[in-house]
mmCIF file of C-alpha atoms in Angstrom:
data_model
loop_
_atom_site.group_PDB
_atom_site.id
_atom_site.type_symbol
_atom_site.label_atom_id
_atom_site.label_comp_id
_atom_site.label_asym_id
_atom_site.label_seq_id
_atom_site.Cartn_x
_atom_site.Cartn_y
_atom_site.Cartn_z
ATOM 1 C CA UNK A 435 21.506 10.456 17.288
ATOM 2 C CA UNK A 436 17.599 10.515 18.088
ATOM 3 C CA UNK A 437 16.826 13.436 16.382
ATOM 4 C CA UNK A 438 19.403 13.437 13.243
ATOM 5 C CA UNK A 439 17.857 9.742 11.967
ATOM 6 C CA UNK A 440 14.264 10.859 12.597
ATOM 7 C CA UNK A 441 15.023 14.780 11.466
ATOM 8 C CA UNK A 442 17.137 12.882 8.282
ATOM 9 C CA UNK A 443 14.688 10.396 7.547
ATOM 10 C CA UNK A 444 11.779 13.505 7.317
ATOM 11 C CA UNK A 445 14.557 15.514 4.769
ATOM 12 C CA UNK A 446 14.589 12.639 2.868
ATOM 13 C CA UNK A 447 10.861 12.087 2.462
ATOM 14 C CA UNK A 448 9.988 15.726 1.908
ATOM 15 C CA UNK A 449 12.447 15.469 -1.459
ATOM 16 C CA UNK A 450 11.625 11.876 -2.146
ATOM 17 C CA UNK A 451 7.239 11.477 -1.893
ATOM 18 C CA UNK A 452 5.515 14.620 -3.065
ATOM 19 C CA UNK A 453 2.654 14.396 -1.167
ATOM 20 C CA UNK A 454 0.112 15.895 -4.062
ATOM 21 C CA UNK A 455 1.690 13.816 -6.778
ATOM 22 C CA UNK A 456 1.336 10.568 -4.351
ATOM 23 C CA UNK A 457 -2.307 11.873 -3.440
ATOM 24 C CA UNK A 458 -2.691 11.606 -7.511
ATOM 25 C CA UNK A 459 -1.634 8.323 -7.826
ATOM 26 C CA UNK A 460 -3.787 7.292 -4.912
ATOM 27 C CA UNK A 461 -6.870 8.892 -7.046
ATOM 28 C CA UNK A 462 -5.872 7.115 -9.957
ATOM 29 C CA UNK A 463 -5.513 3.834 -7.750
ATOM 30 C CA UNK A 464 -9.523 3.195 -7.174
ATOM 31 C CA UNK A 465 -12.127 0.278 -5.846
ATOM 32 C CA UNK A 466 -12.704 -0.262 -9.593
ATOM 33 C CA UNK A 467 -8.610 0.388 -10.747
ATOM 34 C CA UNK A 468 -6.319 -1.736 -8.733
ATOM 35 C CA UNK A 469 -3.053 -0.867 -11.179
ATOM 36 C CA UNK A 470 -0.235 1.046 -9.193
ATOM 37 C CA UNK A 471 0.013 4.067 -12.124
ATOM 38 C CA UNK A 472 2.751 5.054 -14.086
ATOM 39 C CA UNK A 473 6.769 4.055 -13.182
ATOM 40 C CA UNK A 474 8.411 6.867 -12.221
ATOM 41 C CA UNK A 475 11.591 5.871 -13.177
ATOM 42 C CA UNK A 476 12.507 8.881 -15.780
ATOM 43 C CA UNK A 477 13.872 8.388 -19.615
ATOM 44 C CA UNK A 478 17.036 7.498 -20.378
ATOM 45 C CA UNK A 479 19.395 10.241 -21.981
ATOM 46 C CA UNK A 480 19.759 8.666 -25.285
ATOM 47 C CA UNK A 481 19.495 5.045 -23.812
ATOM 48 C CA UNK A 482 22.671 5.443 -22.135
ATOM 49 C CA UNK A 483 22.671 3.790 -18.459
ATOM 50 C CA UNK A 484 22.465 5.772 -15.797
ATOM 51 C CA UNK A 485 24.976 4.039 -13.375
ATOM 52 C CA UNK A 486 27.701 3.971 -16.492
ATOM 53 C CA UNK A 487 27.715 7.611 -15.984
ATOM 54 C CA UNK A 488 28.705 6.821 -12.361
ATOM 55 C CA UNK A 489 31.997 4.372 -13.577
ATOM 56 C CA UNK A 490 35.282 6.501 -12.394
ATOM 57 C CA UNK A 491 36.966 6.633 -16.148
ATOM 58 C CA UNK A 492 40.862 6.562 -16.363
ATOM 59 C CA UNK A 493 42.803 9.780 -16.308
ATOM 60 C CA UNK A 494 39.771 11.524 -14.621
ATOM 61 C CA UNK A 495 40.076 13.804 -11.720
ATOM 62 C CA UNK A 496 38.062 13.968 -8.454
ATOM 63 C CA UNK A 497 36.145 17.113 -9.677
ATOM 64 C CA UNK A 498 35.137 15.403 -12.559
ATOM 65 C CA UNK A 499 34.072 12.536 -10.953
ATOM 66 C CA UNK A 500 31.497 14.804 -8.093
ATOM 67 C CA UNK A 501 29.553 16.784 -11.470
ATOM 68 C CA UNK A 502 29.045 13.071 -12.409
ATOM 69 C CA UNK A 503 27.301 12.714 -9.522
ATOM 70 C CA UNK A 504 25.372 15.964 -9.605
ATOM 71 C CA UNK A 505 24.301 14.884 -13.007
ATOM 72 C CA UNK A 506 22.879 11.464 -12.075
ATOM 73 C CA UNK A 507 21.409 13.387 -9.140
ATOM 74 C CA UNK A 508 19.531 16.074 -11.777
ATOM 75 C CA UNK A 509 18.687 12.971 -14.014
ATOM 76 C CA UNK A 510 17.434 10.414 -11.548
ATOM 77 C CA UNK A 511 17.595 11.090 -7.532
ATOM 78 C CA UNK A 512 16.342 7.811 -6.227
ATOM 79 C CA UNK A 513 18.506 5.602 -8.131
ATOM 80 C CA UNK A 514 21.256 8.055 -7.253
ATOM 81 C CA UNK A 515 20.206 7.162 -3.038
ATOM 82 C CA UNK A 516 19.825 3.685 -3.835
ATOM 83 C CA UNK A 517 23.106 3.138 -5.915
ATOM 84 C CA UNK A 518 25.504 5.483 -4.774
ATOM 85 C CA UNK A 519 24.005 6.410 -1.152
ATOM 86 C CA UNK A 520 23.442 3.201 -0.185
ATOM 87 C CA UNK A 521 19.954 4.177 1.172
ATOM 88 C CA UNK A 522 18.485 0.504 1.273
ATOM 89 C CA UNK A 523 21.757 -1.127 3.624
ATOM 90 C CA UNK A 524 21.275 2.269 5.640
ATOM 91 C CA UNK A 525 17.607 1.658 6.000
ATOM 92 C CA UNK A 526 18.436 -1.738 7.352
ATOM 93 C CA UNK A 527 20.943 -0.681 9.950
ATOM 94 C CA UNK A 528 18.657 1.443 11.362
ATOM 95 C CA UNK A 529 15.876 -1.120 11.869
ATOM 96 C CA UNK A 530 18.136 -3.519 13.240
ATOM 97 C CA UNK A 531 20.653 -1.807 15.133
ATOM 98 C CA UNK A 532 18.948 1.261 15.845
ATOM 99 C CA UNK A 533 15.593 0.946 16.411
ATOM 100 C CA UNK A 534 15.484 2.629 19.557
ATOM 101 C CA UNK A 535 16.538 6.052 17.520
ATOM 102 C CA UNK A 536 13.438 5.845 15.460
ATOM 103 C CA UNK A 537 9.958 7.658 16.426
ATOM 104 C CA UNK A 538 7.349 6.494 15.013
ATOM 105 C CA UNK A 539 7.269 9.573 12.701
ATOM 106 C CA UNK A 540 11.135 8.394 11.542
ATOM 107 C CA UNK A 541 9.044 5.192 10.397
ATOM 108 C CA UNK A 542 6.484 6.626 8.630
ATOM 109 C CA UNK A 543 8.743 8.940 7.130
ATOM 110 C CA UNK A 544 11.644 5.550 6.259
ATOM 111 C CA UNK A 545 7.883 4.243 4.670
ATOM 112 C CA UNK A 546 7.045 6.527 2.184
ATOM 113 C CA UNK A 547 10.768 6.596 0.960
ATOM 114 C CA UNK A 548 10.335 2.953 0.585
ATOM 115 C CA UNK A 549 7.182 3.470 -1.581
ATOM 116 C CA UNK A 550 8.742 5.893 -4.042
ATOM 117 C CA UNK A 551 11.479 3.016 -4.083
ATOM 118 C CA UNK A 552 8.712 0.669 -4.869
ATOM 119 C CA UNK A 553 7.243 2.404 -7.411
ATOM 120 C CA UNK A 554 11.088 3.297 -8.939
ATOM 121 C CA UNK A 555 12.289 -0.048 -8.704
ATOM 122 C CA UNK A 556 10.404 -2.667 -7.438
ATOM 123 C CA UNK A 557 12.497 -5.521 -8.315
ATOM 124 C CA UNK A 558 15.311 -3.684 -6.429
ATOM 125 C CA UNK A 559 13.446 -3.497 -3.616
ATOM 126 C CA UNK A 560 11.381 -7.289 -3.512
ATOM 127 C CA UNK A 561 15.132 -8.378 -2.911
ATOM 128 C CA UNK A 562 16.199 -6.421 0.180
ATOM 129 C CA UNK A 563 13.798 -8.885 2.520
ATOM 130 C CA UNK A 564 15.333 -8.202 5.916
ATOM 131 C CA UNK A 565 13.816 -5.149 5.326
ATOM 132 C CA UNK A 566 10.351 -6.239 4.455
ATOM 133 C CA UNK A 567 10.765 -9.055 7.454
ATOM 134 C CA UNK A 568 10.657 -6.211 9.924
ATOM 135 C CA UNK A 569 7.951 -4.649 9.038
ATOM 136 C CA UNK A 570 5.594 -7.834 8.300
ATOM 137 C CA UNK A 571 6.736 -8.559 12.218
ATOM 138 C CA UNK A 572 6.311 -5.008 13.539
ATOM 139 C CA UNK A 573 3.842 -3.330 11.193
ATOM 140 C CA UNK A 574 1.663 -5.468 9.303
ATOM 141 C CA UNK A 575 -1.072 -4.672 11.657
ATOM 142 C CA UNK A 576 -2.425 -2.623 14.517
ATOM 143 C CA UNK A 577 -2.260 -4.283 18.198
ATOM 144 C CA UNK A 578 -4.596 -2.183 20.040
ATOM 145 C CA UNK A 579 -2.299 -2.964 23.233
ATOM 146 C CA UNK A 580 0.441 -1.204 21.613
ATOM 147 C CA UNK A 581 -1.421 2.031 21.092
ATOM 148 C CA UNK A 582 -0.197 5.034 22.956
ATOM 149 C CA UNK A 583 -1.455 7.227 25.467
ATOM 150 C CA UNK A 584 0.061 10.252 23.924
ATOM 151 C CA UNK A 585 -2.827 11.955 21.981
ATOM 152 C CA UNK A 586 -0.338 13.532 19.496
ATOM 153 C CA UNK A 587 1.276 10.107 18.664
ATOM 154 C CA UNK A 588 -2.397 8.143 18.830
ATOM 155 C CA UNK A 589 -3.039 10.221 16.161
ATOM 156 C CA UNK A 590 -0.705 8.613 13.821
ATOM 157 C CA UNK A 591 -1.193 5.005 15.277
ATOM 158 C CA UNK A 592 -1.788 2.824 12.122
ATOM 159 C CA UNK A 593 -0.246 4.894 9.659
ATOM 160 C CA UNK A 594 3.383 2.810 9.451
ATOM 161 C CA UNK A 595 0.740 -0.591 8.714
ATOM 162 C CA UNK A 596 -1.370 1.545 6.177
ATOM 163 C CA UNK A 597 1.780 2.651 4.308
ATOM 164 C CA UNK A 598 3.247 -1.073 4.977
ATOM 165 C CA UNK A 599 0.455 -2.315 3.296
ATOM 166 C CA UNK A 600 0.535 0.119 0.502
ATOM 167 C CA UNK A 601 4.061 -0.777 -0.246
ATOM 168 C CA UNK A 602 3.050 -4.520 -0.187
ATOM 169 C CA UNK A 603 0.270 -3.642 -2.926
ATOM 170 C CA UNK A 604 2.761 -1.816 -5.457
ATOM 171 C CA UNK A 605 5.217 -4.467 -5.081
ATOM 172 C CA UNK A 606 2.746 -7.276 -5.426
ATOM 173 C CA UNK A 607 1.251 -5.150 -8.697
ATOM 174 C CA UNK A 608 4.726 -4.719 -10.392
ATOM 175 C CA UNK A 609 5.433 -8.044 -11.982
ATOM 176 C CA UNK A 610 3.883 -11.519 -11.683
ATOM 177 C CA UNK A 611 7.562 -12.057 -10.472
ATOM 178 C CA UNK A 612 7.800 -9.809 -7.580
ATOM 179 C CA UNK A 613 4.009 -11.414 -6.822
ATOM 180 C CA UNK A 614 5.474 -14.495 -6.334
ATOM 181 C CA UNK A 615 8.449 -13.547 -4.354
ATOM 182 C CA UNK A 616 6.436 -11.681 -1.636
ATOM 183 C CA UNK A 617 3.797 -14.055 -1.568
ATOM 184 C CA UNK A 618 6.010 -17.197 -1.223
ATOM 185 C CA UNK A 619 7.391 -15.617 2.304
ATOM 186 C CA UNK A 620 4.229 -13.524 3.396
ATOM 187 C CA UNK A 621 0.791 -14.573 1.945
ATOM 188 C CA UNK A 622 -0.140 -15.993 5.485
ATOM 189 C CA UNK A 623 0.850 -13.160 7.509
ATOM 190 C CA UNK A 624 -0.482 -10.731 4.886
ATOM 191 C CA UNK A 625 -3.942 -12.444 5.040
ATOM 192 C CA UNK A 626 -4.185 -12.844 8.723
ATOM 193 C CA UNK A 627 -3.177 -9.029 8.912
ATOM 194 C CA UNK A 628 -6.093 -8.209 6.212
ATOM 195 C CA UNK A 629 -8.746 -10.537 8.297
ATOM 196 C CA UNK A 630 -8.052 -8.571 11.024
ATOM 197 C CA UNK A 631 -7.946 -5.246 9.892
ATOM 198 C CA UNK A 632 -11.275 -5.844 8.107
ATOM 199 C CA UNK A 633 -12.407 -7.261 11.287
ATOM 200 C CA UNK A 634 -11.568 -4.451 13.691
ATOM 201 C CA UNK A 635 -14.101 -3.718 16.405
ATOM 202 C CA UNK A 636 -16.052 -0.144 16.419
ATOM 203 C CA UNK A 637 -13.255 0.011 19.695
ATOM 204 C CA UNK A 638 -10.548 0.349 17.368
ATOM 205 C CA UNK A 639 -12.335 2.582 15.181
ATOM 206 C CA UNK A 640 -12.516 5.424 18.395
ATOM 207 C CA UNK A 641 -8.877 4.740 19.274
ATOM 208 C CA UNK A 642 -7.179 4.871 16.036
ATOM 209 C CA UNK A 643 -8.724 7.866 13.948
ATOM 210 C CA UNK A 644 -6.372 6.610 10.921
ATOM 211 C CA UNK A 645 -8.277 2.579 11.033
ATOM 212 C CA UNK A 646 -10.288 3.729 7.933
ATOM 213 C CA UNK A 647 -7.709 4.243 5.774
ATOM 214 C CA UNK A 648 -6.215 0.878 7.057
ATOM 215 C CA UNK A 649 -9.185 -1.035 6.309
ATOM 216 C CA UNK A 650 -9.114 0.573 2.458
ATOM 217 C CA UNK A 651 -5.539 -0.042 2.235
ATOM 218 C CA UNK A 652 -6.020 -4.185 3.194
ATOM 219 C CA UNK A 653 -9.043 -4.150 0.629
ATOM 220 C CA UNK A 654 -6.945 -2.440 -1.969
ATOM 221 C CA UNK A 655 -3.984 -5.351 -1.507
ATOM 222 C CA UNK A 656 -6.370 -7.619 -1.600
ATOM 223 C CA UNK A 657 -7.482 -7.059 -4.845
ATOM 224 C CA UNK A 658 -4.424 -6.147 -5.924
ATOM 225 C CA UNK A 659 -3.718 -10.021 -4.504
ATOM 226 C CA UNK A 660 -6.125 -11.651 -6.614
ATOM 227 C CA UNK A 661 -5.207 -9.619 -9.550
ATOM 228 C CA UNK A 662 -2.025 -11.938 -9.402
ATOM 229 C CA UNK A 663 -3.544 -14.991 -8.805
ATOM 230 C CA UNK A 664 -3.706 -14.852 -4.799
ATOM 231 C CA UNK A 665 -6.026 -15.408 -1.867
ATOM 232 C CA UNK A 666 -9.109 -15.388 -4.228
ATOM 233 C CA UNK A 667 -10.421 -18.292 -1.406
ATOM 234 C CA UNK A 668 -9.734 -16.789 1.258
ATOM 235 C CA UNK A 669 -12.498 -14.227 0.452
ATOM 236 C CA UNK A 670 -15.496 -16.895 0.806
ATOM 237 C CA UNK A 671 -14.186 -18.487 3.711
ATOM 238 C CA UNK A 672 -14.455 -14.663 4.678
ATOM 239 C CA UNK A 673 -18.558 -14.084 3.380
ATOM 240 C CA UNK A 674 -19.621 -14.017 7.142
ATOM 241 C CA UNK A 675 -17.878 -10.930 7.602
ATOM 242 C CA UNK A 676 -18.497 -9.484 4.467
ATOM 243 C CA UNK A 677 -21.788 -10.184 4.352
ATOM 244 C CA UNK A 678 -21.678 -8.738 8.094
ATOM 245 C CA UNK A 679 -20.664 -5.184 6.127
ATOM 246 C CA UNK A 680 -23.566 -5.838 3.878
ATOM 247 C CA UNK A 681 -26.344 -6.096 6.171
ATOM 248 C CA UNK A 682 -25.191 -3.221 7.995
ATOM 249 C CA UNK A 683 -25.198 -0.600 5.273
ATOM 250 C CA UNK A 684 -28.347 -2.008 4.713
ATOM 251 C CA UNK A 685 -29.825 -0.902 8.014
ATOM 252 C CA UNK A 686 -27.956 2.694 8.475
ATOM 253 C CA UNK A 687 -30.205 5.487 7.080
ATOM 254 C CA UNK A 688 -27.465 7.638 6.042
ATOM 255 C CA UNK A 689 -23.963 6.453 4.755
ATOM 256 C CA UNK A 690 -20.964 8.150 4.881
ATOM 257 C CA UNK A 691 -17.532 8.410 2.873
ATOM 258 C CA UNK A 692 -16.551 5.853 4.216
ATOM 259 C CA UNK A 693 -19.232 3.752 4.585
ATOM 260 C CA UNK A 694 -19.594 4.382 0.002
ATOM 261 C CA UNK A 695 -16.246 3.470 -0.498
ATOM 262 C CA UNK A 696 -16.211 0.255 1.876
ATOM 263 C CA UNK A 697 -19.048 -1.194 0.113
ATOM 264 C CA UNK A 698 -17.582 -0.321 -3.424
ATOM 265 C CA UNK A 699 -14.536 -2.163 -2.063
ATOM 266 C CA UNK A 700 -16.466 -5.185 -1.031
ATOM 267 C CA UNK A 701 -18.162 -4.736 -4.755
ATOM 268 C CA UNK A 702 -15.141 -4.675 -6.334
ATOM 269 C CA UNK A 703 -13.517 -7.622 -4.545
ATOM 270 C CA UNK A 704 -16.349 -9.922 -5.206
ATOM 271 C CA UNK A 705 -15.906 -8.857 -8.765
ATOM 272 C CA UNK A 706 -12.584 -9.686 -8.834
ATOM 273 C CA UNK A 707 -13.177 -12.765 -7.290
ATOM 274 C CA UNK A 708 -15.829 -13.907 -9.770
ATOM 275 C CA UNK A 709 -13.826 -13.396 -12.540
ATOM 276 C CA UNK A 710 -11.083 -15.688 -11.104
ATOM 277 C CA UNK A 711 -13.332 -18.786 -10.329
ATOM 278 C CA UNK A 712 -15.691 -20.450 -12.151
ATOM 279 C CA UNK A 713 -19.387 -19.374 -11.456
ATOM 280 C CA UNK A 714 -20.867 -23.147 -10.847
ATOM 281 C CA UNK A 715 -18.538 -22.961 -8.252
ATOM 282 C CA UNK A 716 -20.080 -19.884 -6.188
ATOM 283 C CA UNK A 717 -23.560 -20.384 -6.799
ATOM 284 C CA UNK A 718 -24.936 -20.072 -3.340
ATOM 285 C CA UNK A 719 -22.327 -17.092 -2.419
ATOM 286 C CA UNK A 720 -23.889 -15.675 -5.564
ATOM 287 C CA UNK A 721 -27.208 -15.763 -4.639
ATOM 288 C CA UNK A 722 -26.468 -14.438 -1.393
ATOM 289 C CA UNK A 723 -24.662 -10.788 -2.484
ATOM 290 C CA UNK A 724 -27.190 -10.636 -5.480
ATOM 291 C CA UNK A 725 -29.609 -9.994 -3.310
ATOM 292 C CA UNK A 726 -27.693 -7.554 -0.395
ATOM 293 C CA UNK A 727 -26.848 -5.877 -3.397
ATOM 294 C CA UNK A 728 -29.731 -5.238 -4.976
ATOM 295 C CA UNK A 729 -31.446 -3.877 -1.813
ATOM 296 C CA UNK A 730 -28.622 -1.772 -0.953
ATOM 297 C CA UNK A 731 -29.458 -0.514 -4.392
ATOM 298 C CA UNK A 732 -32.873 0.231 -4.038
ATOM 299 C CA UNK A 733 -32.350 1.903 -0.396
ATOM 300 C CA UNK A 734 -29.828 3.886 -1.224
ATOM 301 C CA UNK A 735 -30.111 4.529 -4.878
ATOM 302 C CA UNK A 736 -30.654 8.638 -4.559
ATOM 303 C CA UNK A 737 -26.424 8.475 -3.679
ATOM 304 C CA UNK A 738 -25.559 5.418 -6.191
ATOM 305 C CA UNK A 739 -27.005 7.505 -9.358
ATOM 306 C CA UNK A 740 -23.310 8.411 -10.044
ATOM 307 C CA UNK A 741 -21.833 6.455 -13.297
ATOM 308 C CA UNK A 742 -19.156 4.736 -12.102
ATOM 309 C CA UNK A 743 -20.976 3.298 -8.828
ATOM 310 C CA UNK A 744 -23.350 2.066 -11.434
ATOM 311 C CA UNK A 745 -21.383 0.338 -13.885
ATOM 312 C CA UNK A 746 -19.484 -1.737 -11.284
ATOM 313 C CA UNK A 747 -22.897 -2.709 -9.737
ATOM 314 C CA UNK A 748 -24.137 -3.765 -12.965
ATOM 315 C CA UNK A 749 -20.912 -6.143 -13.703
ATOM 316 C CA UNK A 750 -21.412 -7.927 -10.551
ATOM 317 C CA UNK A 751 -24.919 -8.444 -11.617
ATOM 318 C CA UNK A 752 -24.219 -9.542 -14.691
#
């Protein structure tokens, strides 16, 4: 039983999330973008319902009935998995009554099905919360005591709360409705989670190789928070941290990747924020990342000449 779920579960996600075309929408998804992309839901054959197609008709043999289903499978294969195989009630069986069968590659793997879901049918999906319930209890963050010793697992420690929190993001950005939903249930556990995760010690940072890419993922939702109206205070109750990030880029002679993308997160974030809330209202935050900013600038301007670095940095001044 171990290995079919877990060996099932990576089937599934090799024919469900192409990796390039999810690395695509990923691109598209920037510090300065925060929309989720395109549905992937494909057109209707000449607006005719999908699922109609899947109605047994009278007088119709079995035959006929399984090249229905090979058609809705050529037409549309995740609404075929989520209408006729079930794939959601599976999904929940599994975390609740077999979690012991599942690896933590079988969750990363049940993850990125769930994000294709997301992006296919997000209101479908905002409804199924036993699902979400486990993972805002399991994997909403990283507990560095639960990190293991095996070197080819640590390696992958953090990826289910990355792609967690990438899920979260797409279903927040779907629909002011879905918004609400999630954030009625979760906005305090998401928050706490994104404190933390932007808080992580350089500890964490040795342990889990994949932390980056967490902290990225809890700035994206963040923004992608505010975008719909949420936790646009929480980020200056949170200026001593951010302004911790600030100071240090500030000081390091030579930035990294990472270190250019953080700070065009924080950027973008404050921008978002400032476009939420009246200005008389931030004045002294203002003042504060006006200046940061305009140092960082002038230290490190040689790697900000690109144009789209520069435009953001200008709005924020503005």
């Amino acid at each position: 039983m171990l290995f079919r779920s877990n060996a099932a579960l990576n089937c599934l996600s090799g024919l469900l999330y192409p990796e390039r075309e999810e690395m695509c929408l990923d691109t598209i998804l920037t510090w300065s973008n925060t929309e989720t992309g395109p549905c992937i839901v494909p057109e209707k054959d000449d607006d005719v319902d999908l699922l109609d197609k899947l109605q047994p008709k009278p007088n119709k043999n079995q035959e006929q009935n399984n090249d229905k289903d090979i058609q809705i499978v050529r037409e549309d294969l995740i609404r075929f998995f989520l209408h006729r195989g079930c794939l959601l009630d599976r999904f929940e069986y599994l975390l609740y009554s077999k979690t012991e069968y599942l690896t933590i590659f079988g969750l990363i793997n049940m993850l990125k099905i769930l994000i294709r879901i997301g992006r296919h049918s997000p209101d479908h999906l905002v409804k199924e919360q036993r699902i979400l319930d486990y993972f805002v209890e399991h994997h909403l963050q990283l507990n560095l005591n639960t990190v293991s010793e095996s070197k080819r697992t640590q390696k992958m420690e953090g990826v289910p709360s990355q792609l967690f929190l990438k899920l979260l993001r797409i279903l927040i950005s779907s629909s002011k409705a879905n918004a609400a939903t999630v954030m009625q249930k979760y906005e305090a556990p998401i928050f706490s989670s994104i404190e933390v995760n932007l808080s992580c010690s350089d500890t964490l940072l040795q342990v889990v190789p994949q932390i980056e890419v967490l902290i990225q993922q809890s700035m994206l939702l963040w923004m992608a928070s505010v975008s719909s109206g949420y936790g646009v205070e929480r980020f200056f109750a949170f200026t001593p941290v951010t302004l911790k990030f600030f100071n240090l880029y500030l000081a390091k002679p030579l930035l990294n990747t990472f270190d250019l993308n953080h700070f065009a997160l924080n950027v973008a974030l404050l921008l978002k924020c400032l476009q939420a809330l009246p200005i008389s209202a931030l004045e002294p935050q203002i003042r504060q990342y006006s200046r940061l900013i305009d140092e960082f600038v002038v230290r490190h301007y040689s790697v900000l000449e690109a144009k789209h670095l520069e435009d953001q940095i200008d709005l924020v001044r503005v």
